[in-house]
Structure formats: structure tokens, C-alpha cells
Amino acid sequence: MALASSAATLRIIPCLKDNYAYLLRDPASGETLLIDAPEEGPIRAAVEELGGRLDKVILTHHHDDHKAAAEPLRAAYGSAVFGPAAEVDKLPPLDRALEPDAEIPFAGGFLWTIATGGHTLGHLAFHWPKGGMVFTGDALFSAGCGRLFEGDAAMAFAGLRRLKALPPETRIGFGHEYTATNLAFAATVEPENEAARAYLAEVKASGRSTPSTLARELAVNPFLRADRPELAAALGLSGAPEVEVFAELRRRRDRF
């Protein structure tokens, strides 16, 4: 799936069973960068279609289904590999180790890093203001969020709050296609959410959700709605801190 804008060409690349990678090409300079590297074959096919150049491979976190193709792509294209500094020991050798709030120049603007730990301790999301997008890896999915394999609920909740602070029109590129299942879970905690029901009908018709928008996610994603009194009440947590509501949602989703 390719989307064009005045900022760059975006190619959304389905990989493996349900992963997504995102390829961005600046039409002015030809510079091309990749967000996450799950699978070499489909990514190389997309790179060749966009001119055969891959300058940067940028990794959100250290899990194999996001980093596995980084080294083969570096060997094929001479790409520089970027990734979270906090996970440098679990990633391929990095040409640049990224801290939170770092800038990566691209297409006359930049991508900047957002700390979104929880799924892994050093997980980063990448906001591209000029293109109006954020790439969230496994920190945030459409209608869901990532399991807390390494961090805790407070860490993950803090990362989601940073993402919620972006402009509502921001498009969100997720690391996996889990939307239909996530919406089925959302219906168990917010059965009267009409926006979520309408969205599920769209997803079933198209088979995919990415990119969604922050405005949509604020309407349908229970993990971004932990501040809603009616959601807390549905969980038996009226008056509880938002992070406790979030933690209970994550526990229930893990058992769903």
C-alpha cells in the first residue's frame, strides 16, 4: 500500500503473519528510510520499486519480528541502522543509538523519538511532524496496545500519554494488524461504543486498519480511554487512578 504526500512517499509493507514495516522516500533527495525490519523479501521488493535505495533502517525495539531483516538490508544497501540506546545489547550493531527526544533528519524535517517503554524497556516511537504520522511499533496498536513483557503498567501508560499529546489528526502506523481482535475485546468493556462498532465493520470489510488516526483511536481504543469515568465504572474501578484502570484493561486483554 503506497500513500503520497507533499512530504514523502509512504509504502506500508505487510510482513510475516501480521507485521507491518513502513518505507519512506523523500522525492526531492531520494533519501529512503525504513521503520522496522521484520522480513527481508517484501521489504527489498518495496525498496526496489521505490528506486533501489535504503539509507536508514530505524528499529522501534529489539524483538526479532522487528529487527530480523536489519543486517541483510544493511548488507544489500549499505544502510545505517538506528535503534534504542537502551536496547543496544539486544540489537544489531547500531550506527546511531537513539535516546528519547532525539531528532532524525529526513525530507526537510525530522523524525523525533518518543519514549514508549513497557512492551520492552527501551521501546521508541517515531513522530514525523512534517508527514503528520507517528510510527508506534508494538507500544500502540489500533484499538489496543502491546503486552508488557519487560516494563510495567506505569511505564506503558506514561508512553501512551505522550502519544495522546500529539495532534489528533496524526496518522498512526502500527507494528501489527490485530485490530479486529482488539475491537472484539473493546466491546467487552465498552459495549455501547458506537464508534468502535462502526470501525469494526470497516476493518472486516477491508482486512486492515493502518494507518489509523489518533482521533479515531481516542474514540475506540480502551487503552487510551482510561480517563473515561464510564470505563472505570465498567471495570469496577470508579474513582481509581487512570493507571490502575489501564493496568486492569491490560490484564483483561492478556486473558481475552
XYZ file of N, CA and C in Angstrom:
768
model
N 0.853 -1.190 0.000
C 0.000 0.000 0.000
C 0.883 1.232 0.000
N 0.711 2.139 -0.962
C 1.532 3.340 -1.056
C 0.653 4.572 -0.879
N 1.154 5.509 -0.108
C 0.495 6.780 0.078
C 1.483 7.879 -0.252
N 1.049 8.905 -0.954
C 1.924 10.007 -1.316
C 1.465 11.266 -0.616
N 2.398 12.133 -0.288
C 2.087 13.434 0.276
C 3.142 14.398 -0.218
N 2.979 15.664 0.136
C 3.995 16.642 -0.240
C 5.298 16.381 0.486
N 5.246 15.644 1.601
C 6.438 15.406 2.399
C 7.253 14.230 1.877
N 6.607 13.136 1.501
C 7.323 11.932 1.084
C 6.320 10.909 0.596
N 6.856 9.864 -0.037
C 6.062 8.691 -0.381
C 6.159 7.698 0.767
N 5.033 7.173 1.181
C 4.981 6.169 2.237
C 4.527 4.850 1.628
N 5.283 3.807 1.858
C 4.888 2.462 1.456
C 4.686 1.623 2.722
N 3.492 1.087 2.895
C 3.180 0.209 4.013
C 3.402 -1.220 3.544
N 4.263 -1.962 4.245
C 4.712 -3.271 3.783
C 4.243 -4.352 4.752
N 3.238 -5.147 4.399
C 2.885 -6.297 5.240
C 4.025 -7.314 5.241
N 4.353 -7.829 6.423
C 5.439 -8.797 6.582
C 4.991 -9.916 7.514
N 5.652 -11.082 7.369
C 5.379 -12.220 8.231
C 3.874 -12.490 8.296
N 3.382 -12.861 9.452
C 1.957 -13.200 9.582
C 1.095 -11.955 9.685
N 1.536 -10.980 10.490
C 0.689 -9.813 10.745
C 1.485 -8.547 11.055
N 2.782 -8.523 10.723
C 3.605 -7.333 10.951
C 3.435 -6.306 9.849
N 3.774 -5.068 10.177
C 3.921 -4.011 9.178
C 5.302 -3.379 9.310
N 5.910 -3.053 8.169
C 7.060 -2.162 8.100
C 6.636 -0.948 7.279
N 7.356 0.161 7.438
C 6.979 1.416 6.787
C 8.207 1.996 6.088
N 8.067 2.210 4.786
C 9.154 2.726 3.966
C 8.805 4.148 3.527
N 9.701 5.084 3.805
C 9.501 6.490 3.457
C 10.575 6.928 2.474
N 10.158 7.608 1.393
C 11.113 8.110 0.409
C 10.866 9.587 0.163
N 11.916 10.387 0.326
C 11.866 11.824 0.047
C 11.992 12.024 -1.461
N 10.963 12.535 -2.139
C 11.051 12.678 -3.598
C 12.090 13.698 -4.046
N 12.435 14.638 -3.197
C 13.410 15.666 -3.575
C 14.830 15.125 -3.603
N 15.212 14.406 -2.563
C 16.588 13.922 -2.449
C 16.753 12.454 -2.801
N 15.673 11.704 -2.801
C 15.752 10.263 -2.988
C 16.066 9.505 -1.712
N 16.328 10.215 -0.612
C 16.628 9.533 0.644
C 15.449 8.653 1.044
N 15.765 7.435 1.478
C 14.747 6.459 1.835
C 15.077 5.853 3.188
N 14.076 5.751 4.030
C 14.290 5.127 5.330
C 13.157 4.156 5.634
N 13.467 3.220 6.513
C 12.555 2.141 6.867
C 12.322 2.147 8.368
N 11.056 2.029 8.774
C 10.730 1.832 10.178
C 10.437 0.352 10.394
N 11.285 -0.309 11.140
C 11.236 -1.727 11.492
C 11.519 -2.626 10.288
N 12.097 -3.784 10.607
C 12.618 -4.682 9.571
C 12.247 -6.123 9.874
N 10.961 -6.473 9.731
C 10.535 -7.825 10.096
C 10.977 -8.922 9.132
N 11.019 -8.614 7.811
C 11.197 -9.675 6.820
C 11.868 -9.091 5.580
N 12.953 -9.736 5.155
C 13.760 -9.167 4.073
C 13.033 -9.114 2.733
N 12.387 -10.197 2.318
C 11.846 -10.285 0.971
C 10.893 -9.171 0.593
N 9.790 -9.000 1.311
C 8.843 -7.956 0.935
C 9.415 -6.552 1.074
N 10.334 -6.365 2.015
C 10.944 -5.037 2.158
C 11.846 -4.752 0.969
N 12.665 -5.706 0.551
C 13.531 -5.470 -0.607
C 12.707 -5.216 -1.863
N 11.603 -5.927 -2.019
C 10.746 -5.685 -3.183
C 10.237 -4.247 -3.186
N 9.828 -3.748 -2.027
C 9.335 -2.373 -1.939
C 10.448 -1.368 -2.174
N 11.625 -1.638 -1.636
C 12.762 -0.739 -1.855
C 13.087 -0.640 -3.339
N 13.108 -1.767 -4.029
C 13.420 -1.746 -5.455
C 12.362 -0.974 -6.242
N 11.105 -1.119 -5.858
C 10.035 -0.387 -6.541
C 10.171 1.116 -6.359
N 10.776 1.532 -5.251
C 10.940 2.963 -4.976
C 12.327 3.475 -5.324
N 13.079 2.716 -6.112
C 14.343 3.241 -6.611
C 15.592 2.517 -6.187
N 15.483 1.497 -5.341
C 16.644 0.685 -5.001
C 17.598 1.320 -4.019
N 17.115 2.246 -3.207
C 17.965 2.932 -2.239
C 17.335 2.804 -0.855
N 18.159 2.478 0.136
C 17.696 2.406 1.515
C 18.793 2.967 2.410
N 18.607 4.199 2.840
C 19.655 4.900 3.594
C 19.671 4.543 5.071
N 18.478 4.403 5.662
C 18.417 4.174 7.102
C 17.383 3.092 7.409
N 17.731 2.221 8.342
C 16.813 1.252 8.927
C 16.671 1.643 10.391
N 15.447 1.968 10.808
C 15.195 2.501 12.143
C 14.315 1.507 12.897
N 14.801 1.024 14.029
C 14.134 -0.039 14.775
C 13.446 0.520 16.015
N 12.202 0.087 16.252
C 11.474 0.541 17.431
C 11.908 -0.193 18.693
N 12.286 -1.484 18.543
C 12.674 -2.268 19.710
C 13.352 -3.550 19.253
N 13.761 -4.370 20.206
C 14.693 -5.454 19.924
C 14.054 -6.780 19.545
N 12.746 -6.923 19.525
C 12.149 -8.225 19.218
C 12.471 -8.642 17.783
N 12.656 -9.957 17.598
C 13.115 -10.471 16.314
C 12.192 -10.100 15.163
N 10.882 -10.066 15.415
C 9.962 -9.770 14.320
C 9.941 -8.286 13.955
N 10.864 -7.506 14.537
C 11.043 -6.106 14.146
C 12.471 -5.809 13.696
N 13.418 -6.691 14.029
C 14.823 -6.423 13.703
C 15.443 -7.451 12.760
N 14.774 -8.568 12.474
C 15.420 -9.711 11.829
C 16.059 -9.375 10.491
N 15.460 -8.469 9.729
C 15.982 -8.162 8.390
C 16.970 -7.012 8.381
N 17.303 -6.447 9.527
C 18.165 -5.260 9.548
C 19.542 -5.551 8.959
N 20.160 -6.641 9.380
C 21.500 -6.944 8.874
C 21.494 -7.311 7.389
N 20.575 -8.159 6.908
C 20.540 -8.411 5.462
C 20.307 -7.151 4.641
N 19.486 -6.240 5.134
C 19.250 -4.994 4.402
C 20.477 -4.104 4.428
N 21.182 -4.052 5.548
C 22.431 -3.286 5.599
C 23.435 -3.855 4.600
N 23.513 -5.186 4.526
C 24.455 -5.804 3.587
C 24.075 -5.504 2.142
N 22.784 -5.474 1.851
C 22.334 -5.267 0.473
C 22.448 -3.813 0.029
N 22.195 -2.857 0.936
C 22.071 -1.455 0.534
C 23.042 -0.508 1.235
N 23.853 -1.021 2.150
C 24.743 -0.142 2.898
C 24.003 0.771 3.858
N 22.849 0.333 4.328
C 22.009 1.161 5.189
C 22.659 1.374 6.553
N 22.439 2.545 7.117
C 22.765 2.792 8.517
C 21.606 2.280 9.366
N 21.933 1.646 10.481
C 20.917 1.072 11.354
C 20.842 1.891 12.634
N 19.620 2.322 12.972
C 19.359 3.106 14.164
C 18.458 2.276 15.083
N 18.575 2.492 16.387
C 17.689 1.816 17.327
C 17.842 2.384 18.715
N 17.018 1.926 19.653
C 17.029 2.479 21.006
C 18.360 2.238 21.724
N 18.920 3.287 22.296
C 20.171 3.149 23.042
C 20.013 2.201 24.217
N 18.825 2.182 24.830
C 18.611 1.336 25.998
C 18.591 -0.147 25.656
N 18.533 -0.490 24.361
C 18.479 -1.891 23.948
C 19.656 -2.264 23.050
N 20.722 -1.477 23.122
C 21.839 -1.661 22.193
C 22.442 -3.061 22.286
N 22.385 -3.676 23.471
C 22.963 -5.007 23.633
C 22.106 -6.105 23.026
N 20.874 -5.780 22.622
C 19.956 -6.771 22.054
C 19.650 -6.507 20.586
N 20.320 -5.528 19.998
C 20.074 -5.127 18.618
C 21.299 -5.397 17.764
N 21.150 -5.398 16.440
C 22.337 -5.438 15.585
C 23.232 -4.241 15.896
N 24.496 -4.271 15.508
C 25.362 -3.107 15.732
C 24.714 -1.833 15.175
N 24.625 -0.808 16.002
C 23.918 0.403 15.618
C 24.885 1.477 15.117
N 24.540 2.083 14.002
C 25.278 3.253 13.541
C 24.903 4.483 14.354
N 23.712 4.480 14.914
C 23.305 5.537 15.826
C 22.372 4.947 16.867
N 22.747 5.101 18.134
C 21.908 4.684 19.253
C 21.053 5.872 19.671
N 19.761 5.669 19.711
C 18.810 6.767 19.888
C 18.299 6.847 21.320
N 18.365 8.046 21.878
C 17.743 8.336 23.163
C 16.352 8.920 22.912
N 15.497 8.933 23.920
C 14.225 9.648 23.779
C 14.457 11.125 23.464
N 13.547 11.704 22.707
C 13.588 13.117 22.319
C 14.753 13.442 21.392
N 15.228 12.446 20.647
C 16.261 12.680 19.635
C 15.603 12.999 18.293
N 16.333 13.696 17.428
C 15.846 14.051 16.107
C 16.616 13.290 15.037
N 15.901 12.811 14.023
C 16.497 12.139 12.868
C 16.121 12.961 11.636
N 17.057 13.663 11.020
C 16.705 14.492 9.860
C 16.158 13.650 8.717
N 15.106 14.178 8.067
C 14.528 13.496 6.906
C 13.603 14.454 6.164
N 13.773 14.531 4.855
C 12.855 15.213 3.939
C 12.593 16.659 4.340
N 13.644 17.372 4.709
C 13.489 18.765 5.090
C 12.863 18.960 6.448
N 12.705 17.882 7.190
C 12.168 17.934 8.543
C 12.903 16.924 9.393
N 12.180 16.221 10.227
C 12.820 15.237 11.085
C 11.784 14.267 11.627
N 12.276 13.115 12.056
C 11.524 12.234 12.930
C 12.069 12.433 14.337
N 11.211 12.480 15.335
C 11.723 12.565 16.691
C 11.209 11.404 17.509
N 12.044 11.009 18.456
C 11.802 9.783 19.202
C 10.973 10.066 20.452
N 10.065 9.158 20.748
C 9.202 9.254 21.919
C 9.389 7.996 22.757
N 9.703 8.161 24.028
C 9.860 7.022 24.929
C 8.510 6.344 25.131
N 8.433 5.080 24.758
C 7.197 4.305 24.871
C 7.500 2.923 25.454
N 8.299 2.889 26.500
C 8.664 1.627 27.129
C 7.472 0.943 27.762
N 7.648 -0.340 28.016
C 6.592 -1.166 28.606
C 6.563 -2.515 27.924
N 6.329 -2.487 26.613
C 6.432 -3.726 25.819
C 7.864 -4.246 25.923
N 8.835 -3.380 25.678
C 10.230 -3.585 26.054
C 10.671 -2.332 26.791
N 11.771 -2.418 27.507
C 12.168 -1.294 28.365
C 12.562 -0.060 27.564
N 13.218 -0.255 26.423
C 13.708 0.891 25.670
C 12.894 1.254 24.448
N 11.725 0.683 24.294
C 10.909 0.886 23.091
C 10.762 2.371 22.771
N 10.897 2.694 21.473
C 10.721 4.055 20.988
C 9.646 4.091 19.907
N 8.870 5.163 19.900
C 8.019 5.506 18.767
C 8.685 6.658 18.022
N 8.275 6.862 16.758
C 8.902 7.880 15.915
C 7.829 8.782 15.324
N 7.854 10.050 15.742
C 6.890 11.030 15.256
C 7.504 11.781 14.089
N 6.752 11.862 13.009
C 7.175 12.568 11.797
C 6.228 13.748 11.601
N 6.511 14.886 12.200
C 5.561 16.006 12.143
C 5.245 16.472 10.732
N 6.252 16.560 9.874
C 6.024 17.068 8.524
C 5.054 16.181 7.755
N 5.124 14.883 7.978
C 4.217 13.952 7.315
C 2.951 13.671 8.094
N 2.848 14.236 9.295
C 1.644 14.037 10.091
C 1.437 12.610 10.539
N 2.539 11.904 10.864
C 2.444 10.498 11.250
C 3.272 10.206 12.485
N 2.912 9.134 13.165
C 3.742 8.554 14.208
C 3.762 7.044 14.000
N 4.944 6.465 14.148
C 5.137 5.027 13.978
C 5.361 4.441 15.369
N 4.438 3.571 15.794
C 4.379 3.202 17.201
C 4.868 1.795 17.505
N 5.346 1.053 16.510
C 5.849 -0.287 16.792
C 4.830 -1.113 17.546
N 5.256 -1.684 18.690
C 4.364 -2.511 19.491
C 3.902 -1.803 20.759
N 4.099 -0.488 20.847
C 3.611 0.254 22.010
C 2.117 0.505 21.904
N 1.652 0.827 20.707
C 0.244 1.148 20.480
C -0.203 0.491 19.196
N -1.318 -0.222 19.267
C -1.955 -0.794 18.096
C -3.300 -0.119 17.879
N -3.908 -0.380 16.765
C -5.241 0.131 16.553
C -6.197 -0.609 17.488
N -6.860 0.151 18.363
C -7.787 -0.364 19.366
C -7.108 -1.199 20.434
N -5.774 -1.130 20.536
C -5.079 -1.921 21.542
C -3.712 -1.360 21.867
N -2.948 -2.120 22.651
C -1.564 -1.770 22.962
C -0.783 -3.059 23.150
N 0.526 -2.941 23.226
C 1.369 -4.120 23.330
C 1.373 -4.730 24.718
N 1.618 -6.026 24.777
C 1.787 -6.703 26.070
C 2.989 -6.112 26.810
N 2.942 -6.183 28.124
C 4.012 -5.626 28.953
C 5.018 -6.728 29.269
N 5.896 -7.005 28.327
C 6.858 -8.083 28.504
C 7.993 -7.692 29.449
N 8.410 -6.450 29.439
C 9.571 -6.039 30.220
C 9.252 -4.919 31.212
N 8.473 -3.939 30.807
C 8.139 -2.838 31.683
C 6.870 -3.107 32.459
N 6.413 -2.085 33.178
C 5.195 -2.223 33.970
C 4.110 -1.298 33.432
N 2.949 -1.350 34.077
C 1.815 -0.568 33.594
C 2.099 0.930 33.658
N 2.770 1.381 34.695
C 3.058 2.812 34.819
C 3.935 3.295 33.669
N 4.930 2.512 33.297
C 5.811 2.881 32.188
C 5.039 2.934 30.875
N 4.244 1.901 30.613
C 3.488 1.861 29.363
C 2.462 2.983 29.308
N 1.805 3.234 30.424
C 0.793 4.286 30.474
C 1.415 5.648 30.218
N 2.601 5.878 30.750
C 3.293 7.142 30.507
C 3.609 7.312 29.029
N 4.026 6.228 28.365
C 4.297 6.300 26.938
C 3.050 6.607 26.129
N 1.937 5.986 26.491
C 0.690 6.253 25.774
C 0.219 7.689 25.993
N 0.455 8.230 27.164
C 0.087 9.631 27.398
C 0.901 10.561 26.510
N 2.162 10.223 26.275
C 2.966 11.036 25.353
C 2.377 10.973 23.941
N 1.947 9.797 23.533
C 1.346 9.677 22.208
C 0.014 10.416 22.133
N -0.769 10.364 23.202
C -2.057 11.065 23.230
C -1.897 12.574 23.094
N -0.721 13.100 23.424
C -0.494 14.543 23.352
C -0.225 15.038 21.934
N -0.071 14.131 20.972
C 0.149 14.539 19.585
C -1.139 15.122 19.006
N -1.036 15.865 17.903
C -2.252 16.405 17.283
C -3.230 15.292 16.917
N -4.520 15.501 17.127
C -5.495 14.426 16.902
C -5.545 13.927 15.464
N -5.146 14.759 14.501
C -5.168 14.327 13.101
C -3.969 13.456 12.738
N -3.036 13.247 13.656
C -1.852 12.433 13.392
C -2.252 11.022 12.966
N -1.713 10.570 11.841
C -1.921 9.189 11.415
C -0.950 8.286 12.177
N -1.402 7.076 12.488
C -0.613 6.166 13.313
C -0.309 4.912 12.521
N 0.970 4.605 12.392
C 1.411 3.367 11.765
C 1.808 2.365 12.839
N 1.089 1.249 12.918
C 1.273 0.254 13.970
C 2.183 -0.873 13.511
N 2.724 -1.600 14.483
C 3.624 -2.698 14.167
C 2.944 -3.990 13.781
N 1.647 -4.152 14.131
C 0.929 -5.404 13.857
C -0.520 -5.115 13.500
N -1.106 -6.039 12.762
C -2.534 -5.980 12.431
C -3.309 -6.886 13.390
N -3.749 -6.308 14.494
C -4.539 -7.021 15.488
C -5.911 -6.365 15.673
N -6.312 -5.515 14.757
C -7.411 -4.604 15.032
C -8.730 -5.318 15.299
N -9.090 -6.301 14.511
C -10.385 -6.957 14.692
C -10.479 -7.605 16.077
N -9.408 -8.289 16.501
C -9.411 -8.902 17.829
C -9.442 -7.842 18.918
N -8.678 -6.766 18.719
C -8.675 -5.691 19.713
C -10.060 -5.073 19.862
N -10.753 -4.876 18.756
C -12.092 -4.296 18.830
C -13.081 -5.264 19.476
N -12.883 -6.551 19.262
C -13.738 -7.528 19.942
C -13.545 -7.438 21.452
N -12.292 -7.278 21.878
C -12.052 -7.076 23.310
C -12.667 -5.768 23.783
N -12.479 -4.697 23.014
C -13.023 -3.405 23.417
C -14.526 -3.482 23.661
N -15.216 -4.298 22.884
C -16.663 -4.435 23.045
C -17.042 -5.073 24.372
N -16.117 -5.808 24.986
C -16.419 -6.418 26.282
C -16.367 -5.407 27.409
N -15.651 -4.296 27.222
C -15.550 -3.289 28.287
C -16.334 -2.021 27.960
N -16.614 -1.781 26.683
C -17.425 -0.640 26.263
C -18.430 -1.094 25.203
N -19.392 -1.906 25.582
C -20.308 -2.468 24.587
C -21.164 -1.431 23.876
N -21.317 -0.252 24.436
C -22.150 0.779 23.816
C -21.347 1.757 22.962
N -20.082 1.483 22.724
C -19.243 2.399 21.959
C -19.571 2.266 20.467
N -20.354 3.181 19.966
C -20.804 3.112 18.570
C -19.650 3.317 17.593
N -18.691 4.175 17.956
C -17.543 4.403 17.070
C -16.750 3.122 16.884
N -16.592 2.357 17.951
C -15.852 1.098 17.859
C -16.603 0.082 17.005
N -17.923 0.027 17.135
C -18.700 -0.901 16.311
C -18.594 -0.551 14.836
N -18.668 0.743 14.520
C -18.556 1.167 13.124
C -17.170 0.864 12.570
N -16.162 1.060 13.393
C -14.791 0.789 12.964
C -14.592 -0.699 12.686
N -15.155 -1.555 13.531
C -15.027 -2.995 13.312
C -15.630 -3.392 11.974
N -16.743 -2.792 11.610
C -17.347 -3.095 10.310
C -16.408 -2.694 9.178
N -15.744 -1.552 9.306
C -14.783 -1.113 8.284
C -13.619 -2.093 8.173
N -13.076 -2.489 9.321
C -11.911 -3.383 9.325
C -12.262 -4.736 8.724
N -13.437 -5.255 9.044
C -13.847 -6.540 8.470
C -13.998 -6.447 6.960
N -14.404 -5.280 6.469
C -14.574 -5.114 5.028
C -13.242 -4.982 4.305
N -12.268 -4.320 4.944
C -11.000 -4.028 4.268
C -9.901 -5.012 4.617
N -9.979 -5.619 5.784
C -8.946 -6.543 6.224
C -7.752 -5.894 6.880
N -7.732 -4.570 6.962
C -6.603 -3.883 7.598
C -7.055 -2.533 8.125
N -6.229 -1.968 8.995
C -6.596 -0.705 9.634
C -5.561 0.384 9.450
N -4.319 0.028 9.185
C -3.263 1.027 9.222
C -3.230 1.854 7.945
N -2.924 3.143 7.990
C -2.793 3.887 9.231
C -4.139 4.384 9.746
N -4.300 4.311 11.050
C -5.449 4.909 11.709
C -5.091 6.360 12.032
N -5.906 7.022 12.822
C -5.590 8.375 13.291
C -5.720 8.406 14.800
N -5.018 9.351 15.408
C -5.133 9.484 16.849
C -6.565 9.822 17.244
N -7.233 10.660 16.474
C -8.620 10.997 16.799
C -9.481 9.742 16.850
N -9.315 8.868 15.885
C -10.087 7.622 15.891
C -9.723 6.767 17.095
N -8.441 6.644 17.376
C -8.026 5.800 18.493
C -8.541 6.335 19.824
N -8.591 7.645 19.969
C -9.136 8.218 21.192
C -10.610 7.878 21.358
N -11.282 7.604 20.251
C -12.708 7.257 20.300
C -12.944 5.770 20.523
N -12.015 4.904 20.090
C -12.302 3.465 20.098
C -11.349 2.629 20.942
N -10.181 3.142 21.261
C -9.134 2.337 21.898
C -9.263 2.426 23.416
N -9.665 1.360 24.094
C -9.872 1.460 25.544
C -8.614 1.835 26.311
N -7.441 1.479 25.775
C -6.201 1.787 26.485
C -5.873 3.283 26.453
N -6.470 4.016 25.536
C -6.333 5.471 25.505
C -7.514 6.149 26.189
N -8.428 5.367 26.739
C -9.653 5.903 27.323
C -9.750 5.579 28.817
N -8.595 5.329 29.446
C -8.591 5.003 30.867
C -9.043 6.167 31.734
N -9.122 7.354 31.139
C -9.609 8.518 31.877
C -11.126 8.653 31.824
N -11.810 7.755 31.151
C -13.258 7.853 30.997
C -13.948 7.249 32.215
N -14.743 8.042 32.961
C -15.383 7.507 34.171
C -16.255 6.293 33.901
N -16.936 6.263 32.746
C -17.807 5.132 32.459
C -17.016 3.850 32.229
N -15.801 3.975 31.696
C -14.968 2.794 31.504
C -14.465 2.281 32.844
N -14.016 3.193 33.696
C -13.588 2.785 35.038
C -14.731 2.100 35.776
N -15.928 2.650 35.650
C -17.086 2.050 36.327
C -17.361 0.647 35.809
N -17.230 0.453 34.500
C -17.481 -0.862 33.916
C -16.501 -1.908 34.428
N -15.317 -1.464 34.848
C -14.303 -2.374 35.376
C -14.388 -2.516 36.889
N -15.349 -1.824 37.499
C -15.450 -1.841 38.955
C -14.393 -1.013 39.631
N -13.916 0.039 38.940
C -12.814 0.859 39.449
C -13.180 2.338 39.492
N -14.414 2.644 39.758
C -14.830 4.050 39.821
C -13.951 4.818 40.813
N -13.422 5.945 40.352
C -12.586 6.781 41.194
C -11.144 6.359 41.295
N -10.769 5.241 40.678
C -9.385 4.774 40.748
C -8.489 5.612 39.842
N -7.204 5.695 40.140
C -6.273 6.388 39.246
C -6.301 5.782 37.840
N -6.064 6.616 36.850
C -6.121 6.160 35.458
C -5.172 4.995 35.201
N -3.992 5.035 35.816
C -3.023 3.968 35.556
C -3.545 2.631 36.070
N -4.348 2.631 37.136
C -4.932 1.382 37.622
C -5.985 0.861 36.650
N -6.744 1.767 36.067
C -7.718 1.376 35.049
C -6.989 0.761 33.853
N -5.917 1.420 33.430
C -5.108 0.894 32.322
C -4.577 -0.499 32.653
N -4.020 -0.667 33.852
C -3.443 -1.958 34.235
C -4.497 -3.064 34.224
N -5.708 -2.760 34.683
C -6.773 -3.758 34.670
C -7.185 -4.100 33.242
N -7.244 -3.092 32.383
C -7.536 -3.361 30.972
C -6.490 -4.294 30.374
N -5.214 -4.058 30.687
C -4.157 -4.886 30.122
C -4.270 -6.307 30.647
N -4.588 -6.470 31.937
C -4.747 -7.811 32.489
C -5.883 -8.542 31.781
N -6.988 -7.860 31.576
C -8.130 -8.499 30.924
C -7.822 -8.836 29.471
N -7.101 -7.941 28.793
C -6.742 -8.226 27.398
C -5.808 -9.424 27.311
N -4.921 -9.573 28.272
C -4.000 -10.718 28.274
C -4.756 -12.038 28.394
N -5.920 -12.012 29.049
C -6.700 -13.240 29.237
C -7.750 -13.439 28.149
N -7.937 -12.456 27.299
C -9.024 -12.484 26.312
C -8.783 -13.530 25.235
